[in-house]
Coordinates of C-alpha atoms in Angstrom, one line a residue:
M681 CA 86.0 -22.5 55.8
K682 CA 82.7 -24.4 55.9
K683 CA 81.0 -21.4 57.6
I684 CA 82.3 -19.0 55.0
S685 CA 81.0 -21.2 52.2
A686 CA 77.5 -21.2 53.7
I687 CA 77.5 -17.4 53.8
V688 CA 78.4 -17.2 50.2
F689 CA 75.6 -19.6 49.3
L690 CA 73.0 -17.5 51.0
L691 CA 74.2 -14.4 49.2
C692 CA 73.7 -16.2 45.9
I693 CA 70.1 -16.9 46.7
Y694 CA 69.4 -13.3 47.5
A695 CA 71.0 -12.1 44.3
S696 CA 68.8 -14.3 42.1
T697 CA 65.5 -13.3 43.7
Y698 CA 63.5 -10.4 42.2
A699 CA 60.5 -8.4 43.5
Q700 CA 57.1 -9.3 42.0
P701 CA 56.1 -6.6 39.5
A702 CA 52.9 -4.6 40.1
N703 CA 51.3 -5.9 36.9
D704 CA 51.7 -9.5 37.8
E705 CA 47.9 -9.7 38.2
P706 CA 45.1 -8.1 36.1
C707 CA 44.2 -5.4 38.7
G708 CA 47.7 -4.1 38.5
A709 CA 47.7 -4.0 34.7
I710 CA 49.8 -1.1 33.3
A711 CA 47.9 1.2 30.9
L712 CA 49.3 1.4 27.4
T713 CA 48.8 4.3 25.0
P714 CA 47.8 3.0 21.6
T715 CA 48.2 4.8 18.2
T716 CA 44.7 5.4 16.7
A717 CA 44.0 6.0 13.0
T718 CA 41.2 5.3 10.5
T719 CA 43.2 2.5 8.9
L720 CA 45.0 -0.4 10.6
P721 CA 48.6 -1.2 9.4
T722 CA 49.7 -4.7 8.6
T723 CA 52.2 -4.5 11.5
C724 CA 53.8 -2.0 13.8
T725 CA 57.4 -1.7 15.1
P726 CA 57.5 -2.5 18.9
A727 CA 59.1 0.5 20.7
T728 CA 57.6 0.7 24.2
V729 CA 59.8 -1.3 26.6
L730 CA 57.9 -3.5 29.2
T731 CA 59.6 -5.2 32.1
W732 CA 59.2 -8.9 32.8
T733 CA 61.5 -9.2 35.7
G734 CA 60.1 -11.0 38.8
A735 CA 56.9 -12.2 37.0
T736 CA 54.9 -15.1 38.4
N737 CA 52.0 -17.1 37.1
S738 CA 48.5 -15.6 37.6
T739 CA 45.4 -17.8 38.1
T740 CA 43.0 -15.7 35.9
S741 CA 40.7 -17.8 33.8
P742 CA 40.2 -18.7 31.1
L743 CA 43.6 -20.0 30.4
P744 CA 45.0 -19.4 26.9
N745 CA 43.9 -21.9 24.3
C746 CA 47.1 -21.6 22.2
G747 CA 50.6 -22.9 23.0
S748 CA 51.4 -25.5 25.6
W749 CA 50.0 -25.0 29.1
S750 CA 51.0 -28.2 30.9
T751 CA 52.9 -26.2 33.4
A752 CA 52.5 -22.7 34.9
K753 CA 53.9 -19.7 32.9
K754 CA 55.2 -16.4 34.0
D755 CA 52.8 -13.6 32.9
V756 CA 52.4 -9.9 33.1
W757 CA 49.3 -7.7 32.4
Y758 CA 48.7 -4.5 30.4
K759 CA 45.5 -2.8 29.5
I760 CA 44.1 -0.3 26.9
T761 CA 41.0 1.8 26.9
V762 CA 39.0 1.7 23.7
V763 CA 36.5 4.5 22.8
A764 CA 33.4 4.2 20.7
G765 CA 34.1 3.8 17.0
V766 CA 37.1 1.6 17.3
D767 CA 36.5 -1.7 15.5
S768 CA 39.9 -3.5 15.4
I769 CA 43.3 -3.7 17.1
L770 CA 46.9 -4.6 16.2
I771 CA 49.4 -5.6 18.9
N772 CA 53.0 -6.6 18.1
T773 CA 55.9 -7.7 20.3
S774 CA 59.6 -8.3 20.0
A775 CA 62.4 -9.6 22.2
G776 CA 63.9 -7.1 24.6
S777 CA 67.1 -6.8 26.6
G778 CA 68.2 -8.0 30.0
A779 CA 70.1 -10.8 31.6
T780 CA 67.8 -13.4 30.0
P781 CA 65.6 -11.6 27.5
T782 CA 62.3 -13.1 26.4
T783 CA 62.5 -14.5 22.9
D784 CA 59.5 -16.9 23.0
A785 CA 56.2 -15.7 24.4
V786 CA 52.4 -16.1 24.1
M787 CA 50.0 -13.1 24.0
I788 CA 46.2 -13.2 24.9
L789 CA 43.7 -10.4 24.5
Y790 CA 40.7 -10.3 26.8
S791 CA 37.5 -8.3 27.4
A792 CA 36.4 -8.2 31.0
T793 CA 33.7 -6.9 33.2
A794 CA 36.3 -5.7 35.7
C795 CA 39.9 -6.4 36.6
D796 CA 38.6 -9.0 39.1
G797 CA 35.5 -9.9 37.1
T798 CA 34.7 -12.3 34.3
F799 CA 37.3 -12.5 31.5
T800 CA 36.4 -13.4 27.9
Q801 CA 39.3 -14.4 25.6
L802 CA 39.1 -12.6 22.2
A803 CA 42.5 -13.8 20.7
C804 CA 45.4 -16.0 21.6
V805 CA 48.6 -16.2 19.6
D806 CA 51.8 -18.2 20.1
D807 CA 54.2 -18.1 17.1
V808 CA 53.4 -16.0 14.0
L809 CA 55.1 -15.8 10.7
G810 CA 58.1 -17.9 11.8
S811 CA 58.7 -15.7 14.8
S812 CA 58.5 -16.9 18.4
M813 CA 57.1 -13.5 19.5
P814 CA 53.4 -13.1 19.1
L815 CA 51.3 -10.6 17.0
I816 CA 47.5 -10.1 17.4
K817 CA 45.3 -8.5 14.8
T818 CA 41.6 -8.9 15.6
A819 CA 38.2 -7.1 15.7
I820 CA 37.0 -5.2 18.8
P821 CA 33.4 -5.7 19.6
N822 CA 32.7 -2.5 21.5
A823 CA 34.1 0.3 23.7
G824 CA 35.7 -0.5 27.0
V825 CA 38.8 -1.7 28.8
Y826 CA 40.7 -4.6 27.3
Y827 CA 43.5 -6.6 29.0
I828 CA 46.6 -8.0 27.4
R829 CA 48.3 -11.0 29.0
I830 CA 51.9 -11.8 27.9
C831 CA 53.3 -15.2 29.1
D832 CA 56.9 -16.3 29.0
Y833 CA 57.2 -19.6 27.3
S834 CA 60.7 -20.5 28.7
L835 CA 60.0 -19.7 32.4
S836 CA 63.5 -18.2 32.6
A837 CA 63.2 -14.7 31.2
N838 CA 64.0 -11.8 33.6
G839 CA 64.6 -9.1 31.0
N840 CA 62.3 -6.8 28.9
I841 CA 60.0 -7.1 25.9
N842 CA 59.0 -4.4 23.4
I843 CA 55.4 -3.8 22.4
C844 CA 53.3 -1.6 20.1
V845 CA 49.5 -1.2 19.9
N846 CA 47.4 0.3 17.1
L847 CA 43.7 0.9 16.9
K848 CA 41.4 1.5 13.9
Q849 CA 38.6 4.0 14.5
Q850 CA 35.8 4.2 12.0
H851 CA 35.0 7.8 12.8
P852 CA 37.1 10.6 14.3
T853 CA 36.5 11.5 17.9
I854 CA 35.5 15.1 18.6
D855 CA 36.2 16.6 22.0
P856 CA 32.7 17.4 23.4
T857 CA 34.0 20.5 25.2
K858 CA 35.1 22.0 21.8
R859 CA 33.0 23.6 19.1
V860 CA 33.4 22.4 15.5
G861 CA 32.8 24.7 12.6
I862 CA 32.3 23.7 8.9
G863 CA 32.3 26.6 6.6
T864 CA 32.8 29.0 9.5
A865 CA 35.8 30.1 11.5
N866 CA 33.7 31.1 14.5
P867 CA 31.3 28.3 15.4
E868 CA 28.4 29.3 17.7
Y869 CA 27.3 25.8 18.4
N870 CA 28.9 22.4 19.1
L871 CA 28.5 21.7 15.4
D872 CA 28.0 24.8 13.3
V873 CA 27.5 24.2 9.6
N874 CA 27.4 27.1 7.1
G875 CA 26.3 25.7 3.8
T876 CA 24.5 22.8 2.3
T877 CA 24.6 19.6 4.3
K878 CA 23.8 16.1 2.8
V879 CA 22.9 13.2 5.1
R880 CA 23.7 9.9 3.4
S881 CA 22.4 7.5 6.0
D882 CA 20.3 7.4 9.2
L883 CA 20.1 10.6 11.2
T884 CA 19.2 10.7 14.9
I885 CA 18.0 14.0 16.3
D886 CA 17.4 14.4 20.0
N887 CA 16.5 18.1 20.0
I888 CA 16.3 20.6 17.2
T889 CA 15.5 24.3 17.0
K890 CA 14.3 25.3 13.5
T891 CA 15.8 28.5 12.1
K892 CA 16.3 27.4 8.5
D893 CA 14.7 24.7 6.3
L894 CA 15.9 21.2 6.9
T895 CA 15.7 18.8 3.9
I896 CA 16.4 15.1 4.6
T897 CA 16.2 12.4 1.9
N898 CA 17.0 9.4 4.1
N899 CA 15.7 7.9 7.4
V900 CA 15.0 10.2 10.4
K901 CA 14.7 8.9 14.0
I902 CA 13.1 11.2 16.5
E903 CA 13.7 10.4 20.2
G904 CA 11.1 10.8 22.8
G905 CA 7.4 10.7 22.9
S906 CA 5.6 7.4 22.5
P907 CA 6.5 5.9 19.1
A908 CA 5.1 2.5 18.1
I909 CA 4.7 0.5 15.0
G910 CA 1.9 2.0 12.9
K911 CA 1.7 5.3 14.7
V912 CA 2.0 8.6 12.7
L913 CA 3.5 11.9 13.6
T914 CA 0.9 14.7 13.7
S915 CA 1.2 18.4 14.6
D916 CA -1.1 20.8 16.5
A917 CA -1.6 24.4 15.5
A918 CA 1.6 25.5 17.3
G919 CA 3.7 23.0 15.4
N920 CA 4.2 20.6 18.3
A921 CA 4.3 17.1 16.9
T922 CA 3.2 14.0 18.8
W923 CA 2.8 10.3 17.9
Q924 CA -0.8 9.3 17.3
E925 CA -2.6 6.1 16.3
K926 CA -3.2 5.9 12.6
S927 CA -6.7 6.3 11.2
S928 CA -8.5 3.1 10.1
N929 CA -9.4 4.7 6.7
G930 CA -7.5 5.7 3.7
G931 CA -4.1 4.7 2.5
V932 CA -2.4 4.7 5.8
G933 CA -0.4 2.3 7.9
F934 CA 3.3 1.6 7.0
G935 CA 2.8 3.4 3.7
S936 CA 0.3 3.9 1.0
W937 CA -1.3 1.7 -1.6
G938 CA -0.5 4.5 -4.1
D939 CA -2.7 6.9 -6.0
C940 CA -6.4 7.3 -6.2
S941 CA -6.7 4.1 -8.4
M942 CA -6.3 2.1 -5.2
N943 CA -8.5 4.1 -2.9
N944 CA -10.6 1.0 -2.0
V945 CA -7.8 -0.5 0.2
S946 CA -6.0 0.7 3.3
E947 CA -3.9 -0.3 6.3
Y948 CA -0.8 -1.1 4.2
N949 CA 1.3 -3.3 6.5
P950 CA 4.3 -5.2 5.1
I951 CA 6.3 -7.6 7.3
P952 CA 9.6 -8.9 5.8
E953 CA 11.6 -11.9 6.8
E954 CA 14.5 -10.9 9.1
D955 CA 16.1 -14.1 10.4
S956 CA 17.2 -16.4 7.6
L957 CA 20.6 -16.9 6.1
Y958 CA 19.3 -16.0 2.7
N959 CA 15.8 -15.5 1.1
S960 CA 13.5 -17.7 3.1
Q961 CA 10.7 -17.4 0.5
L962 CA 8.5 -16.1 3.2
G963 CA 5.1 -15.5 1.6
A964 CA 5.2 -18.7 -0.6
S965 CA 2.0 -19.7 1.3
V966 CA -0.4 -17.5 3.4
Y967 CA -3.8 -17.6 5.1
I968 CA -5.7 -15.2 7.2
S969 CA -8.6 -15.8 9.6
G970 CA -9.9 -13.4 12.2
N971 CA -7.2 -11.8 14.3
Y972 CA -4.6 -14.4 13.2
A973 CA -2.7 -15.1 10.0
I974 CA 0.0 -17.5 8.9
S975 CA 2.7 -17.5 6.3
G976 CA 5.1 -20.2 5.2
A977 CA 8.9 -19.7 4.6
P978 CA 9.9 -23.0 3.0
N979 CA 13.4 -21.9 2.2
F980 CA 14.2 -20.6 5.7
S981 CA 17.7 -21.7 6.6
K982 CA 20.0 -21.9 9.6
V983 CA 23.6 -22.7 9.9
G984 CA 24.0 -26.4 9.1
A985 CA 20.3 -26.7 8.0
P986 CA 19.6 -25.1 4.6
L987 CA 16.0 -25.1 3.4
L988 CA 14.8 -26.2 6.8
G989 CA 11.7 -24.1 6.5
S990 CA 9.5 -22.3 9.0
A991 CA 6.2 -20.6 9.4
N992 CA 5.2 -17.3 11.0
I993 CA 2.0 -16.6 12.9
Y994 CA 0.8 -13.1 13.1
Q995 CA -1.7 -11.3 15.3
Y996 CA -3.8 -8.3 14.6
N997 CA -3.6 -6.1 17.7
D998 CA -4.1 -2.4 18.3
G999 CA -4.6 -1.5 14.7
K1000 CA -1.7 -3.4 13.2
W1001 CA -0.4 -6.8 12.3
L1002 CA 2.7 -8.0 14.2
L1003 CA 4.7 -11.2 14.2
Y1004 CA 3.3 -13.4 17.0
K1005 CA 5.3 -16.6 16.8
N1006 CA 7.9 -18.2 14.6
I1007 CA 7.4 -22.0 14.2
L1008 CA 9.9 -24.7 13.2
N1009 CA 9.4 -28.4 12.5
Q1010 CA 9.6 -30.3 15.8
D1011 CA 12.2 -32.7 14.4
G1012 CA 13.1 -30.7 11.3
K1013 CA 16.1 -31.3 9.1
A1014 CA 17.8 -29.7 6.1
N1015 CA 15.7 -29.6 2.9
D1016 CA 12.4 -30.3 4.6
R1017 CA 10.8 -27.2 3.2
F1018 CA 8.5 -26.9 6.2
G1019 CA 6.0 -24.1 5.4
K1020 CA 5.4 -25.1 1.7
S1021 CA 1.7 -25.0 2.6
V1022 CA -0.1 -23.4 5.5
M1023 CA -3.6 -22.7 6.7
I1024 CA -5.2 -21.4 9.9
S1025 CA -8.7 -21.7 11.1
A1026 CA -10.2 -20.9 14.5
D1027 CA -7.8 -22.5 17.1
Y1028 CA -5.8 -24.6 14.6
A1029 CA -2.9 -24.0 12.3
I1030 CA -1.6 -26.6 9.9
I1031 CA 1.8 -26.5 8.1
G1032 CA 3.0 -28.8 5.4
S1033 CA 6.5 -30.1 5.0
P1034 CA 6.4 -32.1 1.8
Y1035 CA 10.1 -32.9 1.7
D1036 CA 10.3 -34.3 5.3
D1037 CA 12.1 -37.6 5.5
I1038 CA 9.9 -40.0 7.5
G1039 CA 10.3 -43.1 9.6
T1040 CA 13.2 -45.2 10.8
N1041 CA 14.3 -45.6 7.2
N1042 CA 14.1 -41.8 6.6
L1043 CA 12.1 -42.2 3.5
S1044 CA 13.3 -39.3 1.5
D1045 CA 10.8 -36.5 0.8
E1046 CA 7.8 -38.6 1.9
G1047 CA 6.4 -35.5 3.7
S1048 CA 4.4 -34.6 6.7
V1049 CA 1.9 -32.1 8.2
S1050 CA 2.3 -30.5 11.6
I1051 CA -0.8 -29.3 13.5
F1052 CA -0.6 -26.6 16.2
K1053 CA -3.4 -25.5 18.5
L1054 CA -4.0 -22.1 20.2
E1055 CA -4.0 -22.7 23.9
G1056 CA -4.4 -19.6 26.0
A1057 CA -1.9 -17.1 24.4
D1058 CA 0.3 -19.6 22.7
W1059 CA 0.3 -21.8 19.6
V1060 CA 1.5 -25.2 20.8
F1061 CA 2.4 -28.3 18.9
M1062 CA -0.5 -30.8 18.8
Q1063 CA 0.2 -33.6 16.3
K1064 CA 2.3 -34.6 13.3
I1065 CA 0.6 -36.6 10.6
V1066 CA 2.1 -38.7 7.9
D1067 CA 0.7 -41.1 5.3
A1068 CA 0.9 -44.5 6.9
S1069 CA 1.0 -46.1 3.4
G1070 CA 3.4 -43.4 2.0
S1071 CA 6.7 -43.9 0.3
A1072 CA 9.7 -41.8 -0.6
G1073 CA 9.1 -38.9 -2.9
D1074 CA 5.3 -38.7 -2.2
G1075 CA 5.4 -35.0 -1.2
F1076 CA 2.6 -35.5 1.5
G1077 CA 1.8 -31.9 2.7
W1078 CA 2.3 -30.2 -0.7
S1079 CA -1.1 -28.7 -0.1
V1080 CA -3.3 -28.4 3.0
S1081 CA -6.7 -27.1 4.0
I1082 CA -8.7 -27.2 7.3
S1083 CA -12.4 -26.6 8.1
N1084 CA -13.7 -27.0 11.6
N1085 CA -12.7 -30.6 12.6
K1086 CA -11.6 -31.8 9.1
I1087 CA -8.2 -31.6 7.3
I1088 CA -7.4 -32.5 3.8
V1089 CA -3.7 -33.0 2.7
G1090 CA -2.5 -33.3 -0.9
S1091 CA 0.2 -35.8 -1.9
P1092 CA 0.6 -35.1 -5.7
Y1093 CA 3.7 -37.3 -6.2
D1094 CA 2.2 -40.4 -4.5
D1095 CA 2.5 -43.5 -6.8
V1096 CA -0.8 -45.3 -7.2
G1097 CA -0.2 -48.8 -8.3
T1098 CA 2.3 -48.6 -11.1
N1099 CA 1.3 -45.0 -12.0
I1100 CA 4.2 -42.8 -10.9
N1101 CA 3.1 -39.4 -9.5
Q1102 CA -0.6 -40.0 -10.0
G1103 CA -1.2 -38.4 -6.7
S1104 CA -3.6 -38.7 -3.7
A1105 CA -5.3 -36.7 -1.0
S1106 CA -6.0 -37.7 2.6
I1107 CA -8.9 -36.5 4.8
Y1108 CA -8.6 -36.5 8.6
N1109 CA -11.1 -36.0 11.3
L1110 CA -10.6 -34.7 14.8
I1111 CA -11.7 -37.3 17.3
G1112 CA -11.2 -36.2 20.8
S1113 CA -7.8 -34.6 20.8
T1114 CA -6.4 -36.7 17.9
W1115 CA -6.5 -36.2 14.2
V1116 CA -7.5 -39.6 12.6
L1117 CA -7.4 -40.6 8.9
M1118 CA -10.9 -40.7 7.6
Q1119 CA -10.4 -41.6 3.9
K1120 CA -7.6 -41.6 1.3
L1121 CA -8.8 -40.3 -2.1
T1122 CA -7.4 -41.2 -5.5
Q1123 CA -8.9 -41.1 -9.0
S1124 CA -9.9 -44.5 -10.3
S1125 CA -9.2 -43.3 -13.9
G1126 CA -6.0 -41.6 -13.0
V1127 CA -2.7 -42.0 -14.8
Q1128 CA 0.9 -41.3 -14.1
N1129 CA 2.0 -37.7 -13.7
D1130 CA -1.6 -36.4 -13.1
Q1131 CA -0.5 -34.9 -9.7
F1132 CA -3.9 -35.4 -8.1
G1133 CA -3.7 -33.3 -4.9
Y1134 CA -1.5 -30.5 -6.2
S1135 CA -4.1 -28.2 -4.7
V1136 CA -6.8 -28.9 -2.1
S1137 CA -9.6 -27.1 -0.3
I1138 CA -12.2 -28.2 2.2
S1139 CA -15.3 -26.3 3.6
G1140 CA -17.8 -28.2 5.7
N1141 CA -18.8 -31.4 3.9
S1142 CA -17.3 -30.3 0.5
A1143 CA -13.7 -31.0 -0.6
M1144 CA -12.0 -30.0 -3.8
V1145 CA -8.9 -31.6 -5.3
G1146 CA -7.0 -30.0 -8.1
I1147 CA -5.3 -32.1 -10.8
P1148 CA -3.7 -29.4 -13.0
F1149 CA -1.6 -31.8 -15.0
K1150 CA -4.5 -34.1 -16.0
D1151 CA -4.8 -34.6 -19.8
V1152 CA -8.3 -33.8 -21.1
G1153 CA -8.9 -35.6 -24.4
T1154 CA -5.9 -34.7 -26.5
N1155 CA -5.1 -31.6 -24.5
T1156 CA -2.0 -32.3 -22.4
D1157 CA -2.1 -30.8 -18.9
Q1158 CA -5.4 -29.0 -19.5
G1159 CA -6.3 -29.9 -15.9
I1160 CA -9.4 -30.8 -13.9
V1161 CA -10.9 -30.4 -10.4
I1162 CA -12.8 -33.1 -8.6
N1163 CA -15.3 -32.1 -5.9
Y1164 CA -16.1 -34.6 -3.2
Q1165 CA -19.1 -34.6 -0.8
L1166 CA -19.4 -36.3 2.5
F1167 CA -22.4 -38.6 2.8
G1168 CA -21.2 -41.4 5.1
T1169 CA -18.0 -41.5 3.0
W1170 CA -16.5 -39.0 0.7
Y1171 CA -17.8 -39.6 -2.8
E1172 CA -17.0 -37.9 -6.2
S1173 CA -19.9 -35.5 -6.9
A1174 CA -18.5 -33.4 -9.8
I1175 CA -15.6 -33.1 -12.2
L1176 CA -14.9 -29.5 -13.3
T1177 CA -12.9 -28.3 -16.3
D1178 CA -12.9 -25.5 -18.8
I1179 CA -15.1 -26.8 -21.7
N1180 CA -13.1 -24.4 -24.0
G1181 CA -9.8 -25.2 -22.4
L1182 CA -6.5 -26.0 -24.2
G1183 CA -3.4 -28.0 -23.4
F1184 CA -1.2 -26.6 -20.6
D1185 CA -3.9 -24.4 -19.1
N1186 CA -3.3 -26.0 -15.7
F1187 CA -6.9 -25.7 -14.6
G1188 CA -6.9 -26.6 -10.9
K1189 CA -3.5 -25.4 -10.0
A1190 CA -5.2 -23.3 -7.3
V1191 CA -8.6 -24.1 -5.7
S1192 CA -10.7 -22.6 -2.8
N1193 CA -14.2 -23.1 -1.5
S1194 CA -16.2 -21.5 1.2
G1195 CA -19.8 -22.3 2.0
E1196 CA -21.9 -22.3 -1.2
Y1197 CA -19.1 -21.0 -3.5
A1198 CA -15.9 -22.2 -5.0
V1199 CA -13.2 -20.9 -7.3
V1200 CA -10.6 -22.6 -9.5
G1201 CA -7.4 -20.9 -10.9
A1202 CA -6.1 -21.8 -14.4
P1203 CA -3.0 -19.5 -14.6
W1204 CA -1.8 -20.7 -17.9
T1205 CA -5.0 -20.1 -19.8
D1206 CA -4.6 -18.2 -23.1
I1207 CA -6.9 -15.1 -23.4
G1208 CA -7.2 -14.1 -27.0
S1209 CA -3.7 -13.9 -28.4
N1210 CA -2.2 -13.5 -24.8
I1211 CA -0.5 -16.8 -24.1
D1212 CA -0.6 -17.9 -20.4
Q1213 CA -2.5 -14.7 -19.3
G1214 CA -4.6 -16.8 -17.0
A1215 CA -8.2 -17.1 -15.8
V1216 CA -10.3 -17.9 -12.8
F1217 CA -13.6 -19.8 -12.7
T1218 CA -16.2 -19.3 -10.0
Y1219 CA -18.9 -21.8 -9.1
K1220 CA -22.0 -22.2 -6.9
Y1221 CA -22.8 -25.5 -5.2
L1222 CA -26.1 -27.1 -6.2
P1223 CA -28.4 -28.6 -3.6
L1224 CA -27.4 -32.0 -2.4
N1225 CA -30.7 -33.5 -3.5
T1226 CA -29.6 -32.8 -7.1
G1227 CA -26.3 -34.7 -6.7
G1228 CA -24.1 -32.0 -5.1
G1229 CA -22.7 -30.7 -8.3
L1230 CA -21.5 -27.2 -9.1
A1231 CA -22.7 -24.6 -11.5
L1232 CA -20.4 -22.2 -13.4
M1233 CA -21.0 -18.6 -12.4
N1234 CA -18.2 -16.5 -14.0
K1235 CA -15.0 -16.8 -16.0
L1236 CA -12.8 -14.0 -14.7
F1237 CA -9.7 -12.5 -16.2
D1238 CA -7.9 -9.1 -16.4
I1239 CA -9.2 -7.2 -19.4
N1240 CA -5.9 -5.3 -19.4
G1241 CA -3.8 -8.5 -18.9
V1242 CA -0.9 -9.4 -21.0
T1243 CA 1.0 -12.6 -22.0
N1244 CA 2.5 -14.6 -19.1
D1245 CA 0.6 -12.8 -16.3
N1246 CA -0.4 -16.0 -14.6
Y1247 CA -3.7 -14.6 -13.4
G1248 CA -5.1 -17.2 -11.0
S1249 CA -1.8 -18.6 -9.8
S1250 CA -3.3 -18.3 -6.3
V1251 CA -7.0 -17.9 -5.2
C1252 CA -8.9 -17.6 -1.9
I1253 CA -12.6 -17.2 -1.4
N1254 CA -14.2 -16.5 1.9
D1255 CA -17.8 -15.4 2.6
N1256 CA -18.7 -13.0 -0.3
L1257 CA -15.1 -11.9 -1.1
L1258 CA -12.6 -13.3 -3.5
I1259 CA -8.9 -12.5 -4.0
V1260 CA -6.9 -13.7 -7.0
G1261 CA -3.1 -13.7 -7.2
V1262 CA -1.2 -12.7 -10.4
D1263 CA 2.3 -13.6 -9.4
I1264 CA 3.9 -12.6 -12.7
G1265 CA 1.7 -9.6 -13.4
N1266 CA 3.9 -8.3 -16.2
S1267 CA 7.2 -8.9 -17.8
T1268 CA 9.1 -7.8 -14.7
T1269 CA 7.5 -10.4 -12.4
Q1270 CA 6.4 -7.7 -10.0
G1271 CA 3.0 -9.3 -9.5
S1272 CA -0.4 -8.0 -8.3
A1273 CA -3.7 -9.2 -6.8
V1274 CA -7.3 -8.5 -7.7
M1275 CA -10.2 -8.5 -5.3
Y1276 CA -13.9 -9.2 -6.1
Q1277 CA -17.2 -9.0 -4.2
R1278 CA -20.1 -11.2 -4.9
V1279 CA -23.3 -9.3 -5.8
G1280 CA -26.1 -11.8 -6.4
L1281 CA -24.8 -14.4 -8.9
Q1282 CA -22.0 -12.1 -10.2
W1283 CA -18.5 -11.5 -8.9
R1284 CA -17.7 -7.8 -9.3
K1285 CA -14.2 -6.4 -9.4
V1286 CA -13.5 -4.2 -6.4
Q1287 CA -9.8 -3.4 -6.5
K1288 CA -6.6 -4.4 -8.2
V1289 CA -3.6 -3.8 -5.9
L1290 CA 0.1 -3.6 -6.4
D1291 CA 2.7 -3.4 -3.6
P1292 CA 3.8 0.3 -3.6
G1293 CA 7.2 -0.8 -2.2
S1294 CA 7.8 -3.6 -4.7
G1295 CA 10.1 -3.9 -7.6
N1296 CA 11.0 -6.4 -10.3
N1297 CA 10.9 -10.1 -9.6
D1298 CA 8.9 -9.8 -6.3
N1299 CA 6.2 -12.3 -7.2
F1300 CA 3.7 -10.3 -5.2
G1301 CA 0.5 -12.4 -5.4
I1302 CA 2.2 -15.8 -5.4
S1303 CA -0.1 -16.6 -2.4
V1304 CA -3.3 -14.8 -1.2
G1305 CA -5.7 -14.9 1.7
I1306 CA -8.8 -12.9 2.6
D1307 CA -11.2 -12.8 5.5
G1308 CA -14.7 -12.1 4.4
I1309 CA -15.9 -11.0 7.8
N1310 CA -13.4 -8.2 8.7
K1311 CA -12.4 -7.6 5.1
R1312 CA -8.7 -7.9 5.7
F1313 CA -6.4 -9.6 3.3
L1314 CA -2.8 -11.0 3.1
I1315 CA -0.6 -11.3 0.0
G1316 CA 2.7 -13.1 -0.3
A1317 CA 5.8 -11.8 -2.2
S1318 CA 8.1 -14.8 -1.8
F1319 CA 10.9 -13.6 -4.0
I1320 CA 11.6 -10.8 -1.5
G1321 CA 10.6 -12.8 1.5
S1322 CA 7.7 -10.6 2.6
V1323 CA 4.0 -10.6 3.4
I1324 CA 1.7 -7.6 3.0
F1325 CA -1.4 -7.0 5.0
G1326 CA -4.2 -4.7 4.0
K1327 CA -7.9 -4.0 4.4
L1328 CA -10.6 -3.7 1.8
N1329 CA -12.8 -0.6 2.3
L1330 CA -16.3 -1.8 1.7

């Protein structure tokens, strides 16, 4: 009897052992046929029966990140092939039949390079909507083969499960071996359209034979040839078109400056911001020098760091301006507004960050300035300067300027004694490879809220500091500019203001000097009955032996200007050229810029420019820069996060 019992025991073991299914590992995954439609249902009713019997645990990583995986789980594998145009998937399961049906499972969706390659988990679901059987509804990143891993939670199931798969395809798939006719029952081509066809978005054409007129009102992409930024498509006598470099004359480039009223400018070259969470205010500050230019984007934001700020350096190469490098604050934080002010000169670029928190105490909004140097083909970080005697809220770096080996930095919210926001400006000198504080400037007769240093400019041994909120007599916020000359130390050589000025003119809100000439913007100056139309004042430096003062040359304004233009909101003078920003420009805040050339002792208007691609509220002209040598200019339009390059044809 003992021998008979042993035989019965062995038979029981054999009866409870099942063969391992083919789809126990990914390379044996069973292909499923999904239902495809242009919409994805909320759920689907599982119908296809899948076997579980004999499943073991596979070692494929990564392991699921849902449910409990302290012990191995039985799993089986399935796969689906997704074609182009599919953007989402729905997979639902339900308990099946069998001796011990699965009633509690976990489902995982993977993408993979191959069945034995690298797996990436896209979704993992344990229980859903009170059910112990999983449902997955998720996005599909691209076409390819996707793997479904279903794991038994109880370890005991040997029955079946039910499954259904739905795919959502954006566009219908057309069999490439068939012909499609629209408006014709006998198509002669793969796509044969008889009638009017409207293209509502981008159209890519690889090869086209013209037998009828083709009218397209949106973008066209032509494959082949040698396209590049700035090239134009031209035709020979036989109608063969090729990509050619654009001419250096006329209204060419990335568009046109418009009609014949703007025929003195060319090389229209806009470059927008493309990498910020929202409007970066690219173009809030700009400068151009030789083959390099810089623009600040003080509202540039990244995830977790709003208003971090950034600056872009551009290079002129092969007839066009291109982004060369994007720069962030070395130790930047949210709300630093890095890029509020910028300037570039020779091998140095400086970037102001007036809301930078400084020191171990993180003095809020004390501010800083970062200096970068061109070494070889790269702009590398050189030094970060701060006001050693600064305090919270100073706004150091609100304005910056550089000339050769000298830098001036405005700090308009610096408290001087008990005078809140009187302001200061600091001048640094390059000694060896280090920028060292040379002198800190304040006005001895200054009072609170003057905002000395709101604007600054330096050229050689002459420095200008704008104080646009300085009261003049009884005129509140009329504004003044102080000029300093270097003679051992920096001394006050002249105080400039509009002798006919009124309250709230904000004379000195923008300043610029270059060599023997200087310019001051007073954007809220009233012209006739036009309130806040704005004006600009040009000056010539007098010989140093006469005290180093400045003589007024011209008061400039737009004879066709209107109320609230803000003419002079930004200015830049270089060599014999001057550009003036009009960031409001009209009631729609589109903005404009006006360029002048010096002829003798007069500044003659050369061209007023608008952005041909602009619209309302662009603030085109909120910042301006011009290079008097190569006659190229740069204009910021911060409300749309863009900078626009061009060339003055003189």
